[in-house]
Amino acid sequence: MNIETELKLQAHLDGELTPAETRDMESLLARDTGARELLAELTMVKTCLPVNEPEVKVPETREFYWSKIHREIGRTAKPEPIRTRWWQALHSRLVWSTGGIAGIALAALFLFDGRGLSTYSQPEEVSNLNEEMNSISFRSEAHQMSVVYLFDRDSGASEAAEVPVDSLVQ
Amino acid sequence: MPAVHDYPTKPDEGLVKLAQKGDMLAFEELVARHRDKIYARAMSMMRNEEEALDLSQEAWVKGWQRLVQFHGDSSFVTWMTRIVINLCLDQIRKNKRHRAESIEVMDEESGGVERQMPVVTVNPTEGLERAELRARIDRALGQLSQAHRTVMVLHEFEDLEYKEIAKRMECSIGTVMSRLFYARRKMAALLAGLKRDDTK
């Protein structure tokens, strides 16, 4: 027998031949002693191995064997991604975008009061036209207030008055 | 209050369902129940205790990670066995890259010594106690080449068809058939040789 025939003999044993090939092989087996002997040898190995697989036990205790598996599972576990439904994501976007706009608007309201960027101005001195009087004045834009301190140059009498900013406009 | 389960008395299906919901204790029971079988499969393919331990444990970790993909088409232990087999095949490929395989390839191409051996006509397994027969089969398997042993394990112990073995071993069906043929012939000769040694 050539190797091709021998391999077909094995395939016949393993049920891997087509019906036509099976008929040919059965015909060969009927007339060839060598083929029958080879088939018997292959059959002996095929039948005795599956039911006599060597029994092997894990050479570690249950706890020790498991501990390594458990540790590796813990090490390789990834936190589950937080899944949001589509409407939750949309709602979240709307809230943040609206809030953001509102926040910016509110900040702008504080920063811009219609007159410019400054919220405080330094107090400034106003010149006094009365030669007998001296005065010192202070103006605060933030507080919308001016304070004028008047005093007699000779007598030292003084009077202070809070004057609204508008009245000092020249 | 979490439910209390009597894990040792639960069948595999019940434990798998619990484990799929994240019950680690249920999975640990599955490991305890089937660890020998999974380790034995790794050992039969690798013939190295350390590698077999590492690969079997890696298989369990992968089993946990992929548990949601198990739908009960086969038994749980069959599913786990497939995982460890694939890991062993990957490792065998890695190991092969580190050593010359030309001798083995040449041996297969020439037909091998096994082809020249006379046919074993007397059944060498007759009359043997089961434990002794298993020990002889184990010894004989250890004397096969990696390639021959792998195809033997996949066909005889895992009952895979030629096409499936070829796919997993990434070779042709013809190569599977050759390797299986030579492996069987060598096994027969080894078992007969062991029996001859006994009678001396």
XYZ file of C-alpha atoms in Angstrom:
370
model
C 0.000 0.000 0.000
C 1.200 3.519 -0.680
C 0.931 6.305 1.839
C -2.125 7.764 0.153
C -4.016 4.499 0.545
C -2.865 4.173 4.143
C -4.158 7.655 4.933
C -7.473 6.857 3.259
C -7.674 3.713 5.379
C -7.295 5.899 8.469
C -9.883 8.374 7.148
C -12.250 5.432 6.651
C -11.749 4.497 10.303
C -12.462 8.109 11.339
C -15.582 8.452 9.193
C -14.028 11.163 7.042
C -14.514 9.543 3.609
C -17.241 10.214 1.083
C -19.709 7.350 0.426
C -17.928 6.503 -2.837
C -14.513 6.446 -1.142
C -15.963 4.300 1.664
C -17.153 1.694 -0.840
C -13.710 1.598 -2.467
C -12.045 1.137 0.908
C -14.398 -1.653 1.931
C -13.595 -3.375 -1.327
C -9.841 -3.096 -0.573
C -10.273 -4.421 2.948
C -12.175 -7.413 1.674
C -9.212 -8.511 -0.492
C -6.091 -7.176 1.272
C -4.819 -8.804 4.521
C -2.200 -6.110 5.086
C -4.877 -3.417 4.930
C -6.975 -5.307 7.485
C -4.024 -5.662 9.872
C -3.136 -1.997 9.593
C -6.768 -1.058 10.210
C -6.803 -3.267 13.323
C -3.706 -1.522 14.696
C -5.124 1.936 14.083
C -8.447 0.837 15.602
C -6.720 -0.471 18.737
C -5.102 2.923 19.401
C -8.275 4.850 18.525
C -10.483 2.852 20.891
C -8.188 2.471 23.880
C -6.965 6.056 24.206
C -10.194 8.014 24.865
C -11.306 5.751 27.722
C -7.850 5.551 29.277
C -6.733 9.146 29.300
C -4.136 9.548 32.033
C -5.603 11.090 35.179
C -3.726 14.113 36.381
C -4.508 16.257 39.402
C -3.562 19.866 40.002
C -0.473 19.763 42.224
C -1.683 22.680 44.374
C -4.307 23.058 47.076
C -7.709 24.362 46.101
C -7.145 27.646 47.953
C -3.689 28.309 46.534
C -4.715 27.498 42.972
C -7.780 29.740 43.279
C -5.885 32.611 44.937
C -3.766 33.174 41.824
C -6.822 33.126 39.578
C -8.731 35.464 41.880
C -5.822 37.887 42.042
C -5.449 37.979 38.274
C -9.180 38.530 37.802
C -9.007 41.472 40.193
C -5.922 42.871 38.491
C -7.368 42.694 34.994
C -10.889 43.847 35.901
C -11.750 47.138 34.272
C -14.372 49.417 35.794
C -17.500 49.335 33.738
C -17.965 52.464 31.692
C -20.810 54.611 32.975
C -23.536 54.184 30.413
C -25.936 57.024 29.921
C -29.074 56.762 27.902
C -29.364 59.055 24.899
C -31.993 61.249 26.566
C -29.819 61.597 29.676
C -26.865 62.754 27.575
C -29.064 65.238 25.698
C -30.569 66.563 28.920
C -27.132 66.918 30.440
C -25.948 68.898 27.429
C -28.911 71.236 27.540
C -28.526 71.915 31.249
C -24.839 72.613 30.935
C -25.170 74.748 27.846
C -28.044 76.820 29.328
C -26.307 77.126 32.639
C -23.160 78.117 30.918
C -24.842 80.876 29.007
C -26.583 82.076 32.156
C -23.349 82.034 34.061
C -21.567 84.038 31.452
C -24.448 86.526 31.342
C -24.395 86.935 35.094
C -20.675 87.453 35.136
C -21.025 90.029 32.392
C -23.678 91.831 34.420
C -21.302 92.176 37.295
C -18.362 93.079 35.147
C -20.101 95.537 32.846
C -22.396 98.117 34.474
C -22.981 100.293 31.364
C -20.256 102.717 32.133
C -17.205 100.683 31.511
C -15.211 97.935 33.056
C -14.312 99.629 36.295
C -16.336 98.913 39.390
C -14.407 101.164 41.686
C -12.716 104.409 41.002
C -10.107 105.973 43.068
C -11.298 108.854 45.181
C -10.282 112.114 43.554
C -9.943 115.597 44.853
C -12.235 118.388 43.560
C -10.897 121.880 43.355
C -12.524 124.488 45.683
C -13.328 127.960 44.217
C -14.012 129.677 47.601
C -10.857 131.452 48.747
C -11.914 131.558 52.368
C -12.866 127.943 52.458
C -10.945 124.896 52.041
C -12.418 121.654 51.023
C -11.467 118.106 50.452
C -13.782 115.808 48.583
C -13.919 112.151 47.733
C -16.018 110.437 45.048
C -16.895 106.735 44.714
C -18.592 105.500 41.522
C -19.306 102.125 43.054
C -21.160 103.627 45.926
C -22.564 106.517 43.868
C -21.449 108.921 46.539
C -19.207 111.868 47.037
C -18.062 113.208 50.352
C -16.967 116.876 50.581
C -15.136 118.079 53.630
C -15.340 121.883 53.979
C -13.478 123.933 56.496
C -12.938 127.677 57.169
C -9.388 128.532 56.504
C -9.290 131.049 59.355
C -11.655 129.720 61.960
C -11.005 126.012 61.403
C -14.725 125.255 61.473
C -15.547 122.396 59.274
C -18.509 120.741 57.830
C -18.751 117.595 55.885
C -21.528 116.658 53.611
C -22.403 113.674 51.569
C -23.262 114.846 48.139
C -24.737 112.672 45.382
C -22.462 112.394 42.372
C -24.947 113.923 39.965
C -24.898 117.329 41.709
C -21.193 117.643 41.152
C -21.408 117.430 37.433
C -20.078 120.665 36.016
C -29.564 40.668 52.522
C -27.666 38.627 49.877
C -29.066 35.184 49.068
C -27.245 32.233 50.601
C -26.419 29.506 48.108
C -25.345 25.930 48.710
C -22.710 26.015 45.991
C -21.334 22.443 46.238
C -24.768 20.941 45.590
C -25.680 23.218 42.683
C -25.319 21.835 39.153
C -22.956 23.579 36.752
C -25.796 25.397 34.983
C -26.912 27.016 38.201
C -23.400 28.036 39.175
C -22.766 29.475 35.710
C -25.925 31.605 35.928
C -24.864 32.957 39.310
C -21.311 33.572 38.131
C -22.599 35.435 35.082
C -24.280 37.847 37.484
C -20.947 38.399 39.200
C -21.074 35.775 41.944
C -17.379 35.025 42.449
C -18.093 32.250 44.957
C -20.115 30.392 42.339
C -17.227 30.696 39.894
C -14.778 29.501 42.525
C -16.915 26.383 42.970
C -16.783 25.763 39.204
C -13.001 26.108 39.293
C -12.717 23.668 42.192
C -15.003 21.217 40.439
C -13.244 21.178 37.058
C -9.713 22.322 37.716
C -8.230 18.827 37.387
C -9.790 18.280 33.973
C -8.621 21.621 32.621
C -5.152 21.161 34.083
C -4.968 17.614 32.696
C -5.757 18.868 29.201
C -3.045 21.497 29.442
C -0.631 18.925 30.810
C -1.370 16.429 28.015
C -0.530 19.087 25.440
C 2.394 20.824 27.095
C 3.976 17.966 29.116
C 5.377 20.597 31.448
C 3.863 21.075 34.916
C 4.690 24.775 35.289
C 3.390 25.675 31.843
C 0.272 23.571 32.360
C -0.444 25.320 35.686
C 0.027 28.792 34.218
C -2.062 28.050 31.134
C -4.870 26.398 33.070
C -5.085 29.371 35.444
C -4.998 31.767 32.509
C -7.849 29.778 30.993
C -9.933 30.270 34.147
C -9.294 34.001 34.122
C -10.369 34.165 30.476
C -13.380 32.030 31.315
C -14.473 34.577 33.914
C -13.927 37.471 31.503
C -15.919 35.778 28.738
C -18.583 34.171 30.844
C -21.335 36.356 29.409
C -20.566 34.794 26.019
C -21.353 31.298 27.268
C -24.862 30.406 26.194
C -24.996 26.696 27.075
C -24.476 25.377 23.517
C -22.040 22.908 25.050
C -21.323 21.917 28.615
C -19.399 24.427 30.692
C -16.381 22.128 31.024
C -16.287 21.574 27.239
C -16.325 25.340 26.753
C -13.515 25.790 29.272
C -11.540 22.970 27.642
C -11.688 24.782 24.302
C -10.284 27.884 25.967
C -7.333 26.050 27.504
C -6.637 24.193 24.242
C -6.427 27.478 22.343
C -4.080 28.906 24.959
C -1.894 25.808 24.714
C -1.806 26.024 20.927
C -0.764 29.687 21.158
C 1.985 28.745 23.601
C 3.166 25.880 21.396
C 3.462 28.299 18.471
C 5.444 30.714 20.636
C 7.722 27.906 21.811
C 8.281 26.722 18.230
C 9.579 30.127 17.188
C 12.362 29.758 19.689
C 13.709 26.485 18.446
C 14.567 24.986 15.078
C 11.731 22.965 13.647
C 13.516 21.872 10.504
C 14.280 18.392 11.832
C 10.641 17.726 12.627
C 9.530 19.025 9.235
C 12.086 16.855 7.453
C 10.988 13.849 9.435
C 7.364 14.339 8.399
C 8.247 14.943 4.772
C 10.257 11.732 4.514
C 7.436 9.674 5.947
C 9.041 9.129 9.301
C 10.402 6.023 10.925
C 6.888 5.101 11.951
C 5.915 4.244 8.407
C 8.575 1.552 8.244
C 7.513 -0.153 11.485
C 5.870 -3.562 11.238
C 2.186 -3.604 12.048
C 1.377 -4.473 15.659
C -0.883 -7.505 15.411
C -1.207 -8.461 19.065
C -3.206 -6.032 21.157
C -0.679 -4.677 23.688
C -3.390 -3.370 25.989
C -5.071 -6.700 26.663
C -4.891 -7.998 30.212
C -3.658 -4.774 31.686
C -5.159 -3.219 34.759
C -6.676 0.178 34.009
C -4.198 2.095 36.141
C -1.272 0.349 34.469
C -2.691 0.940 31.011
C -3.157 4.637 31.772
C 0.400 4.886 33.013
C 1.708 3.259 29.799
C -0.387 5.532 27.610
C 0.948 8.514 29.548
C 4.536 7.352 29.064
C 3.970 6.719 25.375
C 2.359 10.145 24.862
C 5.404 11.729 26.434
C 7.586 10.148 23.766
C 5.663 11.643 20.858
C 6.771 14.871 19.220
C 4.821 17.999 20.111
C 3.039 18.044 16.763
C 2.084 14.352 16.894
C 0.922 14.593 20.492
C -1.165 17.684 19.797
C -3.047 16.102 16.915
C -3.493 12.927 18.936
C -4.961 14.836 21.887
C -7.276 16.896 19.702
C -8.555 13.881 17.736
C -8.615 11.030 20.233
C -9.397 12.909 23.452
C -11.319 15.928 22.157
C -12.996 14.107 19.248
C -12.402 16.956 16.824
C -12.713 16.369 13.070
C -9.755 16.733 10.689
C -11.049 20.083 9.416
C -11.370 21.542 12.922
C -7.930 20.307 13.948
C -6.395 21.795 10.786
C -8.010 25.138 11.583
C -6.764 25.176 15.159
C -3.273 23.978 14.306
C -3.113 26.281 11.291
C -2.064 23.536 8.921
C -3.596 21.594 6.035
C -5.969 18.660 6.447
C -3.342 16.506 4.727
C -0.816 17.434 7.417
C -3.339 16.551 10.132
C -3.939 13.166 8.538
C -0.202 12.434 8.243
C 0.541 13.474 11.786
C -2.360 11.454 13.189
C -1.335 8.388 11.206
C 2.257 8.523 12.396
C 1.180 9.291 15.965
C -1.106 6.268 16.078
C 1.519 3.985 14.609
C 4.119 5.187 17.076
C 1.702 4.785 19.988
C 0.983 1.223 18.938
C 4.705 0.481 18.685
C 5.445 2.104 22.045
C 2.655 0.221 23.787
C 3.778 -3.029 22.175
C 7.361 -2.261 23.194
C 6.314 -1.651 26.780
C 4.452 -4.981 26.784
C 7.517 -6.738 25.310
C 9.649 -5.252 28.096
C 7.231 -6.689 30.635
C 7.457 -10.208 29.285
C 11.276 -10.263 29.360
